[in-house]
């Protein structure tokens, strides 16, 4: 049985084709600059990688080429081999509490919820429509980023603002990266052979969120109404005092959208360091001979790790103790200095790192020492596989 996982952006389409018998990726790739000059696609299969320039006016063009290539490159014999298509969908508000078969109602809801994810929901719809056109008889499943967080209770998801904002306009915490956090919870539970775990899942990439999980269910998460909230990120500020917005508008002569844009794109590691949004650059700048550069990198690194520590500490209390802390995504899986600093900050909880094990990059590994009160693991995330597994379950 073969299933394609799709992540459609406004000008891109990522795919992974899985053989569900062994849950392995047979082919994967990316269609880029759809609807923009200079479009191209990359397909990886059998240890090979092909990159080709092609005219991709619409997402449907990308899907047609993708399916054609899967056959002509002999990755599959015919399109009949594709049993299902799973789509990563971003915002399902409080209506979608789990993955579901994609119907007209789902598509209409994605459009209706577009103000909640203006960049993502319309792009997700383009991806669905393209597959509907080219593979009309293959069942499709939608896997929402927000769904996993729907188990949060009122105390977690309400903001202390006029209740009317929530009732009339849906102003509440939704949370994101849900598919990744769910994958982490499932994987660590399987590896440790226990379902009743209190987990703190730290998905820290360019965007990042920390989630408190109990018995496989989300209890609280750091992102909020939008992905701007929570920990400091590559270019996003994370939590700030909202009064800053009107103050900076007045001081800089900007409008509210422009200030929010700066909080999304010019803040975080990039904004504070004035060097880069990439942790690798920050870590290497901390070793620089240039004292000023070193100081800039250091303040960004310390603030970043402080905000992650703060959420872990909050969720430790919320969960009434923690059975396991997991690190995942770009920094979580790869950045030794980032994990080291966060774990040092947690020393008072009895967290102790095994510095040799902490050198790991992109592999499942326990990185805490045996006498650490809380075991700490690196768990590589796999949102594509999670989407394929949900698809398999719902079409079977
Ligand atoms: P996204 O949120 O866009 O999916 P990723 O999870 O791929 O992002 O994370 C990308 C970020 O991870 C980079 O910006 C970089 O800061 C960090 N990163 C990736 N590899 C490394 C590495 N080897 N060492 C330190 N940081 C890394």
Coordinates of N, CA and C and ligand atoms in Angstrom, one line a residue, residues 205-207 277-280 329-331 334-335 361, ligand 1:
X205 N 12.8 24.6 16.0 CA 13.4 24.7 14.7 C 13.5 26.2 14.5
X206 N 13.3 26.6 13.2 CA 13.2 28.0 12.9 C 12.0 28.6 13.7
X207 N 10.9 27.9 13.6 CA 9.8 28.2 14.5 C 9.9 27.2 15.6
X277 N 19.5 34.5 11.9 CA 18.3 33.8 12.5 C 18.7 32.3 12.7
X278 N 19.9 31.9 12.3 CA 20.3 30.5 12.3 C 21.2 30.3 13.5
X279 N 20.9 29.4 14.4 CA 21.6 29.1 15.6 C 23.1 28.7 15.3
X280 N 23.4 28.1 14.2 CA 24.7 27.7 13.9 C 25.6 29.0 13.8
X329 N 13.2 18.7 16.0 CA 13.3 19.8 15.0 C 14.8 20.3 14.9
X330 N 15.0 21.3 14.0 CA 16.3 21.7 13.6 C 17.3 21.9 14.7
X331 N 17.0 22.7 15.7 CA 17.9 22.9 16.8 C 17.8 21.8 17.8
X334 N 19.7 18.9 16.5 CA 21.1 19.1 16.0 C 22.0 20.0 16.9
X335 N 21.5 20.8 17.7 CA 22.3 21.8 18.3 C 22.8 21.4 19.8
X361 N 23.4 14.1 16.6 CA 22.7 14.9 15.6 C 21.7 14.1 14.8
Ligands
LIG1 P1 11.5 24.9 10.3 O1 10.9 25.5 11.6 O2 11.6 25.9 9.2 O3 10.9 23.6 9.9 P2 13.8 23.4 11.1 O4 13.2 22.5 12.1 O5 14.4 22.8 9.8 O6 13.0 24.7 10.7 O7 15.0 24.2 11.8 C1 15.9 25.1 11.2 C2 16.8 25.7 12.2 O8 17.5 24.7 12.9 C3 17.9 26.5 11.6 O9 17.5 27.8 11.4 C4 19.0 26.4 12.6 O10 18.9 27.5 13.5 C5 18.8 25.1 13.3 N1 19.7 24.1 12.9 C6 19.7 23.2 11.9 N2 20.8 22.4 11.9 C7 21.5 22.8 12.9 C8 22.8 22.4 13.5 N3 23.5 21.5 12.9 N4 23.2 23.1 14.6 C9 22.5 24.1 15.1 N5 21.4 24.5 14.7 C10 20.9 23.9 13.6

